[in-house]
Amino acid sequence: MRTHRLHFPGCIEPHSEYALNPMQIHYLRHVLRIPPDHPLQVFDDTGREYPASLLPLQMGGLRIRTGEPLLASSRESPLHIWLYPALTRRAKMDWIIEKATELGVWGIRPVRSDRSPVHLPPEREEARIAHWNGIAQSATAQSGRTHVPLCAPPLSWDECLALDTGKDARLILCPDAGSIPDPHPPDSAGVHLLSGSEGGFTPDEIRQAHDAGFIAIRLGPRVLRTETAPLVALSVLQTLWGDLAPFAREGHSSGRGTTPG
């Protein structure tokens, strides 16, 4: 029987009770349709996991009670990738966020590029960011991860290039680039990856990114769609430098890459 997982923001403790919010109750009752005795696990923002039991309440509410902390092996990659996808249409952006989370991305910051087909008005941006973070939380729970990738507000192109990323590797996807990903891992455990929208980046954007320290890479002989390219790139980088390959290097630094800001 599959054990379903729920994310609780902040820090939760063993042998404690916590109320479920309406969204969590709806998910358990109407999406998963699990019975009260179904195995359940909860995890928090500290990376701790607990088995939990459901406690029905009056008026249709639910609470959980946590057990002893679980000693599970880490499912987080030693490679901390920040993905910067150019803003694209809703369904494609949702897909990118969900699958990038499954592939172990550390954080996601959409970027407004010249060819982005979407420009969110301020009154819609907050709701869209909350929607993206909800997708990341669900994908984190489904994939067994304990770190929920942050989906941050969209950046302008200039803001993206000006981010202080320390010594982390900076890559931009370009089908015409002369380089493929280097099989030798970078000095830092952090990688910042720019991925374009439909039509890719403009020549000016690629030049500006190069001047800002980004290395242009290609992913093979074919031009990939905007929702395919970042996922292929994440798979390649996790295989070369992260934890997807069976021969992943032991003892790789688990230090978190520089958090841009």
PDB file of C-alpha atoms in Angstrom:
ATOM      1  CA  MET A   1       0.000   0.000   0.000  1.00  0.00           C
ATOM      2  CA  ARG A   2       1.399   3.358  -1.025  1.00  0.00           C
ATOM      3  CA  THR A   3       2.088   5.848   1.762  1.00  0.00           C
ATOM      4  CA  HIS A   4       0.944   9.358   0.920  1.00  0.00           C
ATOM      5  CA  ARG A   5       2.883  12.410   2.087  1.00  0.00           C
ATOM      6  CA  LEU A   6       1.862  15.911   3.191  1.00  0.00           C
ATOM      7  CA  HIS A   7       3.980  19.023   3.621  1.00  0.00           C
ATOM      8  CA  PHE A   8       3.662  21.213   6.725  1.00  0.00           C
ATOM      9  CA  PRO A   9       5.367  24.627   6.590  1.00  0.00           C
ATOM     10  CA  GLY A  10       7.723  25.469   9.418  1.00  0.00           C
ATOM     11  CA  CYS A  11       8.747  22.915  12.011  1.00  0.00           C
ATOM     12  CA  ILE A  12       6.670  20.037  13.377  1.00  0.00           C
ATOM     13  CA  GLU A  13       7.458  17.849  16.372  1.00  0.00           C
ATOM     14  CA  PRO A  14       7.057  14.138  17.186  1.00  0.00           C
ATOM     15  CA  HIS A  15       4.001  12.927  19.090  1.00  0.00           C
ATOM     16  CA  SER A  16       2.114  16.142  18.443  1.00  0.00           C
ATOM     17  CA  GLU A  17      -1.223  17.027  16.882  1.00  0.00           C
ATOM     18  CA  TYR A  18      -1.737  19.472  14.019  1.00  0.00           C
ATOM     19  CA  ALA A  19      -4.877  20.666  12.263  1.00  0.00           C
ATOM     20  CA  LEU A  20      -5.136  20.200   8.506  1.00  0.00           C
ATOM     21  CA  ASN A  21      -6.114  23.178   6.397  1.00  0.00           C
ATOM     22  CA  PRO A  22      -9.106  22.979   3.993  1.00  0.00           C
ATOM     23  CA  MET A  23      -6.875  22.362   0.973  1.00  0.00           C
ATOM     24  CA  GLN A  24      -5.159  19.404   2.678  1.00  0.00           C
ATOM     25  CA  ILE A  25      -8.516  17.979   3.783  1.00  0.00           C
ATOM     26  CA  HIS A  26      -9.886  18.264   0.245  1.00  0.00           C
ATOM     27  CA  TYR A  27      -6.762  16.590  -1.146  1.00  0.00           C
ATOM     28  CA  LEU A  28      -7.003  13.624   1.246  1.00  0.00           C
ATOM     29  CA  ARG A  29     -10.754  13.135   1.037  1.00  0.00           C
ATOM     30  CA  HIS A  30     -11.672  14.016  -2.529  1.00  0.00           C
ATOM     31  CA  VAL A  31      -8.471  13.597  -4.562  1.00  0.00           C
ATOM     32  CA  LEU A  32      -6.760  10.658  -2.864  1.00  0.00           C
ATOM     33  CA  ARG A  33      -9.963   9.312  -1.258  1.00  0.00           C
ATOM     34  CA  ILE A  34      -7.971   7.629   1.461  1.00  0.00           C
ATOM     35  CA  PRO A  35      -9.651   5.940   4.454  1.00  0.00           C
ATOM     36  CA  PRO A  36      -8.847   7.084   8.007  1.00  0.00           C
ATOM     37  CA  ASP A  37      -6.468   4.164   8.611  1.00  0.00           C
ATOM     38  CA  HIS A  38      -4.401   4.729   5.443  1.00  0.00           C
ATOM     39  CA  PRO A  39      -0.607   5.129   6.008  1.00  0.00           C
ATOM     40  CA  LEU A  40       0.412   8.779   5.957  1.00  0.00           C
ATOM     41  CA  GLN A  41       3.704  10.650   6.268  1.00  0.00           C
ATOM     42  CA  VAL A  42       4.275  14.345   6.902  1.00  0.00           C
ATOM     43  CA  PHE A  43       7.415  16.429   6.392  1.00  0.00           C
ATOM     44  CA  ASP A  44       8.327  19.987   7.319  1.00  0.00           C
ATOM     45  CA  ASP A  45      10.700  22.711   6.175  1.00  0.00           C
ATOM     46  CA  THR A  46      13.552  21.324   8.303  1.00  0.00           C
ATOM     47  CA  GLY A  47      13.688  18.104   6.279  1.00  0.00           C
ATOM     48  CA  ARG A  48      12.242  15.904   9.032  1.00  0.00           C
ATOM     49  CA  GLU A  49       9.663  13.221   8.239  1.00  0.00           C
ATOM     50  CA  TYR A  50       7.149  11.515  10.517  1.00  0.00           C
ATOM     51  CA  PRO A  51       4.538   8.795  10.227  1.00  0.00           C
ATOM     52  CA  ALA A  52       1.151  10.259  11.036  1.00  0.00           C
ATOM     53  CA  SER A  53      -2.357   9.090  11.835  1.00  0.00           C
ATOM     54  CA  LEU A  54      -5.562  10.921  10.949  1.00  0.00           C
ATOM     55  CA  LEU A  55      -7.864  12.128  13.711  1.00  0.00           C
ATOM     56  CA  PRO A  56     -11.402  13.047  12.547  1.00  0.00           C
ATOM     57  CA  LEU A  57     -12.961  16.093  14.213  1.00  0.00           C
ATOM     58  CA  GLN A  58     -16.465  17.465  14.466  1.00  0.00           C
ATOM     59  CA  MET A  59     -17.768  19.623  11.600  1.00  0.00           C
ATOM     60  CA  GLY A  60     -15.761  17.651   9.063  1.00  0.00           C
ATOM     61  CA  GLY A  61     -12.296  18.731  10.196  1.00  0.00           C
ATOM     62  CA  LEU A  62      -9.190  16.583  10.382  1.00  0.00           C
ATOM     63  CA  ARG A  63      -6.068  16.582  12.489  1.00  0.00           C
ATOM     64  CA  ILE A  64      -2.946  14.468  12.367  1.00  0.00           C
ATOM     65  CA  ARG A  65      -0.860  13.024  15.135  1.00  0.00           C
ATOM     66  CA  THR A  66       2.838  12.491  14.417  1.00  0.00           C
ATOM     67  CA  GLY A  67       4.919   9.540  15.551  1.00  0.00           C
ATOM     68  CA  GLU A  68       8.666   9.018  15.901  1.00  0.00           C
ATOM     69  CA  PRO A  69      10.921  10.751  13.334  1.00  0.00           C
ATOM     70  CA  LEU A  70      11.700   8.611  10.312  1.00  0.00           C
ATOM     71  CA  LEU A  71      15.344   7.919   9.547  1.00  0.00           C
ATOM     72  CA  ALA A  72      15.071   7.937   5.784  1.00  0.00           C
ATOM     73  CA  SER A  73      18.012   8.310   3.438  1.00  0.00           C
ATOM     74  CA  SER A  74      18.302  11.722   1.799  1.00  0.00           C
ATOM     75  CA  ARG A  75      16.524  12.122  -1.542  1.00  0.00           C
ATOM     76  CA  GLU A  76      18.025  15.556  -2.176  1.00  0.00           C
ATOM     77  CA  SER A  77      20.695  15.993  -4.790  1.00  0.00           C
ATOM     78  CA  PRO A  78      24.116  17.313  -3.751  1.00  0.00           C
ATOM     79  CA  LEU A  79      23.813  19.564  -6.805  1.00  0.00           C
ATOM     80  CA  HIS A  80      21.680  22.612  -6.016  1.00  0.00           C
ATOM     81  CA  ILE A  81      20.232  23.943  -9.252  1.00  0.00           C
ATOM     82  CA  TRP A  82      18.356  27.204  -9.541  1.00  0.00           C
ATOM     83  CA  LEU A  83      16.231  27.167 -12.688  1.00  0.00           C
ATOM     84  CA  TYR A  84      15.371  30.428 -14.471  1.00  0.00           C
ATOM     85  CA  PRO A  85      12.735  29.547 -17.086  1.00  0.00           C
ATOM     86  CA  ALA A  86      11.512  32.349 -19.327  1.00  0.00           C
ATOM     87  CA  LEU A  87       7.872  33.076 -18.567  1.00  0.00           C
ATOM     88  CA  THR A  88       5.601  31.037 -20.785  1.00  0.00           C
ATOM     89  CA  ARG A  89       1.954  30.047 -20.980  1.00  0.00           C
ATOM     90  CA  ARG A  90       0.268  28.688 -17.873  1.00  0.00           C
ATOM     91  CA  ALA A  91       0.076  24.980 -18.741  1.00  0.00           C
ATOM     92  CA  LYS A  92       3.693  24.877 -19.899  1.00  0.00           C
ATOM     93  CA  MET A  93       4.966  26.767 -16.855  1.00  0.00           C
ATOM     94  CA  ASP A  94       3.005  24.464 -14.541  1.00  0.00           C
ATOM     95  CA  TRP A  95       4.541  21.445 -16.284  1.00  0.00           C
ATOM     96  CA  ILE A  96       8.063  22.856 -15.989  1.00  0.00           C
ATOM     97  CA  ILE A  97       7.653  23.542 -12.257  1.00  0.00           C
ATOM     98  CA  GLU A  98       6.180  20.129 -11.504  1.00  0.00           C
ATOM     99  CA  LYS A  99       8.765  18.119 -13.432  1.00  0.00           C
ATOM    100  CA  ALA A 100      11.706  20.296 -12.377  1.00  0.00           C
ATOM    101  CA  THR A 101      10.731  19.618  -8.764  1.00  0.00           C
ATOM    102  CA  GLU A 102      10.676  15.875  -9.427  1.00  0.00           C
ATOM    103  CA  LEU A 103      14.132  16.187 -11.002  1.00  0.00           C
ATOM    104  CA  GLY A 104      15.548  17.744  -7.845  1.00  0.00           C
ATOM    105  CA  VAL A 105      15.740  21.456  -8.685  1.00  0.00           C
ATOM    106  CA  TRP A 106      16.518  23.605  -5.640  1.00  0.00           C
ATOM    107  CA  GLY A 107      14.573  26.731  -6.600  1.00  0.00           C
ATOM    108  CA  ILE A 108      12.740  28.328  -9.540  1.00  0.00           C
ATOM    109  CA  ARG A 109      12.744  31.993 -10.562  1.00  0.00           C
ATOM    110  CA  PRO A 110      10.864  32.757 -13.797  1.00  0.00           C
ATOM    111  CA  VAL A 111      12.373  35.439 -16.013  1.00  0.00           C
ATOM    112  CA  ARG A 112      10.748  37.956 -18.344  1.00  0.00           C
ATOM    113  CA  SER A 113      12.599  37.640 -21.641  1.00  0.00           C
ATOM    114  CA  ASP A 114      12.042  39.497 -24.913  1.00  0.00           C
ATOM    115  CA  ARG A 115      10.191  36.562 -26.458  1.00  0.00           C
ATOM    116  CA  SER A 116       8.127  35.587 -23.412  1.00  0.00           C
ATOM    117  CA  PRO A 117       4.517  35.212 -24.560  1.00  0.00           C
ATOM    118  CA  VAL A 118       3.226  36.028 -21.067  1.00  0.00           C
ATOM    119  CA  HIS A 119       3.437  39.259 -19.090  1.00  0.00           C
ATOM    120  CA  LEU A 120       1.704  38.933 -15.734  1.00  0.00           C
ATOM    121  CA  PRO A 121      -0.078  42.072 -14.535  1.00  0.00           C
ATOM    122  CA  PRO A 122       0.673  42.951 -10.885  1.00  0.00           C
ATOM    123  CA  GLU A 123      -2.855  42.046  -9.747  1.00  0.00           C
ATOM    124  CA  ARG A 124      -2.424  38.464 -11.029  1.00  0.00           C
ATOM    125  CA  GLU A 125       1.181  37.858 -10.079  1.00  0.00           C
ATOM    126  CA  GLU A 126       0.612  37.050  -6.385  1.00  0.00           C
ATOM    127  CA  ALA A 127      -2.034  34.435  -7.174  1.00  0.00           C
ATOM    128  CA  ARG A 128       0.121  32.884  -9.876  1.00  0.00           C
ATOM    129  CA  ILE A 129       3.142  32.625  -7.537  1.00  0.00           C
ATOM    130  CA  ALA A 130       0.970  30.921  -4.911  1.00  0.00           C
ATOM    131  CA  HIS A 131      -0.263  28.537  -7.612  1.00  0.00           C
ATOM    132  CA  TRP A 132       3.311  27.709  -8.647  1.00  0.00           C
ATOM    133  CA  ASN A 133       4.367  27.050  -5.050  1.00  0.00           C
ATOM    134  CA  GLY A 134       1.368  24.770  -4.578  1.00  0.00           C
ATOM    135  CA  ILE A 135       2.511  22.734  -7.590  1.00  0.00           C
ATOM    136  CA  ALA A 136       6.038  22.525  -6.147  1.00  0.00           C
ATOM    137  CA  GLN A 137       4.695  21.365  -2.771  1.00  0.00           C
ATOM    138  CA  SER A 138       2.577  18.626  -4.358  1.00  0.00           C
ATOM    139  CA  ALA A 139       5.450  17.447  -6.559  1.00  0.00           C
ATOM    140  CA  THR A 140       7.786  17.428  -3.547  1.00  0.00           C
ATOM    141  CA  ALA A 141       5.393  15.230  -1.595  1.00  0.00           C
ATOM    142  CA  GLN A 142       4.841  12.878  -4.543  1.00  0.00           C
ATOM    143  CA  SER A 143       8.543  12.467  -5.324  1.00  0.00           C
ATOM    144  CA  GLY A 144       9.657  11.725  -1.773  1.00  0.00           C
ATOM    145  CA  ARG A 145      11.690  14.905  -1.380  1.00  0.00           C
ATOM    146  CA  THR A 146      11.876  16.901   1.846  1.00  0.00           C
ATOM    147  CA  HIS A 147      12.981  20.257   0.385  1.00  0.00           C
ATOM    148  CA  VAL A 148      10.203  22.212  -1.319  1.00  0.00           C
ATOM    149  CA  PRO A 149      11.707  24.313  -4.117  1.00  0.00           C
ATOM    150  CA  LEU A 150      10.884  27.986  -3.776  1.00  0.00           C
ATOM    151  CA  CYS A 151       9.033  29.497  -6.732  1.00  0.00           C
ATOM    152  CA  ALA A 152      10.007  33.149  -6.469  1.00  0.00           C
ATOM    153  CA  PRO A 153       8.430  36.185  -8.164  1.00  0.00           C
ATOM    154  CA  PRO A 154       9.402  36.683 -11.801  1.00  0.00           C
ATOM    155  CA  LEU A 155      12.565  38.640 -12.504  1.00  0.00           C
ATOM    156  CA  SER A 156      13.229  41.137 -15.226  1.00  0.00           C
ATOM    157  CA  TRP A 157      16.045  40.210 -17.591  1.00  0.00           C
ATOM    158  CA  ASP A 158      18.381  42.794 -16.058  1.00  0.00           C
ATOM    159  CA  GLU A 159      17.564  41.630 -12.514  1.00  0.00           C
ATOM    160  CA  CYS A 160      18.366  38.052 -13.459  1.00  0.00           C
ATOM    161  CA  LEU A 161      21.758  38.888 -14.942  1.00  0.00           C
ATOM    162  CA  ALA A 162      22.639  41.080 -11.948  1.00  0.00           C
ATOM    163  CA  LEU A 163      22.004  38.396  -9.294  1.00  0.00           C
ATOM    164  CA  ASP A 164      24.928  37.655  -7.013  1.00  0.00           C
ATOM    165  CA  THR A 165      25.491  33.915  -7.437  1.00  0.00           C
ATOM    166  CA  GLY A 166      28.975  33.777  -5.965  1.00  0.00           C
ATOM    167  CA  LYS A 167      31.169  31.103  -7.505  1.00  0.00           C
ATOM    168  CA  ASP A 168      28.247  28.976  -8.708  1.00  0.00           C
ATOM    169  CA  ALA A 169      28.181  27.850 -12.338  1.00  0.00           C
ATOM    170  CA  ARG A 170      25.987  29.979 -14.653  1.00  0.00           C
ATOM    171  CA  LEU A 171      24.573  28.300 -17.767  1.00  0.00           C
ATOM    172  CA  ILE A 172      22.210  29.410 -20.543  1.00  0.00           C
ATOM    173  CA  LEU A 173      20.556  27.005 -22.975  1.00  0.00           C
ATOM    174  CA  CYS A 174      21.186  27.839 -26.631  1.00  0.00           C
ATOM    175  CA  PRO A 175      20.719  25.340 -29.507  1.00  0.00           C
ATOM    176  CA  ASP A 176      23.425  27.112 -31.525  1.00  0.00           C
ATOM    177  CA  ALA A 177      26.030  27.043 -28.748  1.00  0.00           C
ATOM    178  CA  GLY A 178      29.388  25.501 -29.481  1.00  0.00           C
ATOM    179  CA  SER A 179      29.629  23.710 -26.115  1.00  0.00           C
ATOM    180  CA  ILE A 180      27.899  20.805 -24.462  1.00  0.00           C
ATOM    181  CA  PRO A 181      27.798  20.402 -20.663  1.00  0.00           C
ATOM    182  CA  ASP A 182      31.254  19.722 -19.260  1.00  0.00           C
ATOM    183  CA  PRO A 183      31.417  16.226 -17.704  1.00  0.00           C
ATOM    184  CA  HIS A 184      33.733  17.581 -15.028  1.00  0.00           C
ATOM    185  CA  PRO A 185      31.723  18.979 -12.102  1.00  0.00           C
ATOM    186  CA  PRO A 186      32.015  22.671 -11.238  1.00  0.00           C
ATOM    187  CA  ASP A 187      33.908  23.827  -8.159  1.00  0.00           C
ATOM    188  CA  SER A 188      30.668  24.858  -6.445  1.00  0.00           C
ATOM    189  CA  ALA A 189      27.646  22.676  -5.693  1.00  0.00           C
ATOM    190  CA  GLY A 190      25.376  25.426  -7.047  1.00  0.00           C
ATOM    191  CA  VAL A 191      24.259  25.849 -10.671  1.00  0.00           C
ATOM    192  CA  HIS A 192      22.110  28.617 -12.170  1.00  0.00           C
ATOM    193  CA  LEU A 193      20.387  27.595 -15.405  1.00  0.00           C
ATOM    194  CA  LEU A 194      18.629  29.943 -17.838  1.00  0.00           C
ATOM    195  CA  SER A 195      16.091  28.420 -20.227  1.00  0.00           C
ATOM    196  CA  GLY A 196      14.255  30.318 -22.981  1.00  0.00           C
ATOM    197  CA  SER A 197      10.656  30.589 -24.108  1.00  0.00           C
ATOM    198  CA  GLU A 198       9.206  29.833 -27.527  1.00  0.00           C
ATOM    199  CA  GLY A 199      11.737  31.081 -30.053  1.00  0.00           C
ATOM    200  CA  GLY A 200      14.572  30.971 -27.532  1.00  0.00           C
ATOM    201  CA  PHE A 201      16.635  33.919 -26.411  1.00  0.00           C
ATOM    202  CA  THR A 202      17.452  36.775 -28.760  1.00  0.00           C
ATOM    203  CA  PRO A 203      21.066  37.269 -29.914  1.00  0.00           C
ATOM    204  CA  ASP A 204      21.260  40.364 -27.708  1.00  0.00           C
ATOM    205  CA  GLU A 205      20.109  38.388 -24.661  1.00  0.00           C
ATOM    206  CA  ILE A 206      22.661  35.652 -25.297  1.00  0.00           C
ATOM    207  CA  ARG A 207      25.405  38.248 -25.653  1.00  0.00           C
ATOM    208  CA  GLN A 208      24.297  40.022 -22.466  1.00  0.00           C
ATOM    209  CA  ALA A 209      24.171  36.719 -20.576  1.00  0.00           C
ATOM    210  CA  HIS A 210      27.671  35.876 -21.806  1.00  0.00           C
ATOM    211  CA  ASP A 211      28.926  39.254 -20.585  1.00  0.00           C
ATOM    212  CA  ALA A 212      27.322  38.499 -17.203  1.00  0.00           C
ATOM    213  CA  GLY A 213      29.253  35.219 -16.870  1.00  0.00           C
ATOM    214  CA  PHE A 214      26.786  32.697 -18.286  1.00  0.00           C
ATOM    215  CA  ILE A 215      28.176  29.862 -20.436  1.00  0.00           C
ATOM    216  CA  ALA A 216      26.003  28.930 -23.436  1.00  0.00           C
ATOM    217  CA  ILE A 217      25.416  25.178 -23.823  1.00  0.00           C
ATOM    218  CA  ARG A 218      23.438  23.047 -26.259  1.00  0.00           C
ATOM    219  CA  LEU A 219      21.661  19.764 -25.513  1.00  0.00           C
ATOM    220  CA  GLY A 220      22.200  17.943 -28.791  1.00  0.00           C
ATOM    221  CA  PRO A 221      21.392  18.245 -32.500  1.00  0.00           C
ATOM    222  CA  ARG A 222      17.652  18.904 -32.121  1.00  0.00           C
ATOM    223  CA  VAL A 223      15.793  22.052 -31.082  1.00  0.00           C
ATOM    224  CA  LEU A 224      13.696  21.253 -28.015  1.00  0.00           C
ATOM    225  CA  ARG A 225      10.416  22.847 -27.007  1.00  0.00           C
ATOM    226  CA  THR A 226      10.334  25.432 -24.236  1.00  0.00           C
ATOM    227  CA  GLU A 227       8.838  22.939 -21.760  1.00  0.00           C
ATOM    228  CA  THR A 228      11.210  20.135 -22.808  1.00  0.00           C
ATOM    229  CA  ALA A 229      14.586  21.890 -22.824  1.00  0.00           C
ATOM    230  CA  PRO A 230      14.888  22.725 -19.105  1.00  0.00           C
ATOM    231  CA  LEU A 231      13.845  19.217 -18.084  1.00  0.00           C
ATOM    232  CA  VAL A 232      16.376  17.596 -20.400  1.00  0.00           C
ATOM    233  CA  ALA A 233      19.033  19.990 -19.102  1.00  0.00           C
ATOM    234  CA  LEU A 234      18.202  19.146 -15.480  1.00  0.00           C
ATOM    235  CA  SER A 235      18.407  15.429 -16.279  1.00  0.00           C
ATOM    236  CA  VAL A 236      21.772  15.878 -17.973  1.00  0.00           C
ATOM    237  CA  LEU A 237      23.223  17.968 -15.147  1.00  0.00           C
ATOM    238  CA  GLN A 238      21.933  15.619 -12.459  1.00  0.00           C
ATOM    239  CA  THR A 239      23.443  12.689 -14.358  1.00  0.00           C
ATOM    240  CA  LEU A 240      26.807  14.388 -14.885  1.00  0.00           C
ATOM    241  CA  TRP A 241      27.164  16.191 -11.559  1.00  0.00           C
ATOM    242  CA  GLY A 242      24.253  15.185  -9.337  1.00  0.00           C
ATOM    243  CA  ASP A 243      22.535  12.037  -8.120  1.00  0.00           C
ATOM    244  CA  LEU A 244      20.748  10.464 -11.106  1.00  0.00           C
ATOM    245  CA  ALA A 245      23.632   8.336 -12.366  1.00  0.00           C
ATOM    246  CA  PRO A 246      24.315   4.999 -10.631  1.00  0.00           C
ATOM    247  CA  PHE A 247      27.994   5.984 -10.619  1.00  0.00           C
ATOM    248  CA  ALA A 248      27.333   9.341  -8.923  1.00  0.00           C
ATOM    249  CA  ARG A 249      30.476  10.380  -7.130  1.00  0.00           C
ATOM    250  CA  GLU A 250      30.625   9.481  -3.466  1.00  0.00           C
ATOM    251  CA  GLY A 251      31.576  12.222  -1.098  1.00  0.00           C
ATOM    252  CA  HIS A 252      30.309  15.016  -3.365  1.00  0.00           C
ATOM    253  CA  SER A 253      29.994  18.236  -1.431  1.00  0.00           C
ATOM    254  CA  SER A 254      26.494  18.558   0.035  1.00  0.00           C
ATOM    255  CA  GLY A 255      26.948  22.242   0.713  1.00  0.00           C
ATOM    256  CA  ARG A 256      24.123  24.374  -0.537  1.00  0.00           C
ATOM    257  CA  GLY A 257      24.854  26.582  -3.499  1.00  0.00           C
ATOM    258  CA  THR A 258      24.664  30.322  -3.167  1.00  0.00           C
ATOM    259  CA  THR A 259      21.087  31.505  -2.732  1.00  0.00           C
ATOM    260  CA  PRO A 260      20.595  34.308  -5.246  1.00  0.00           C
ATOM    261  CA  GLY A 261      19.095  37.520  -4.062  1.00  0.00           C
TER     262      GLY A 261
END
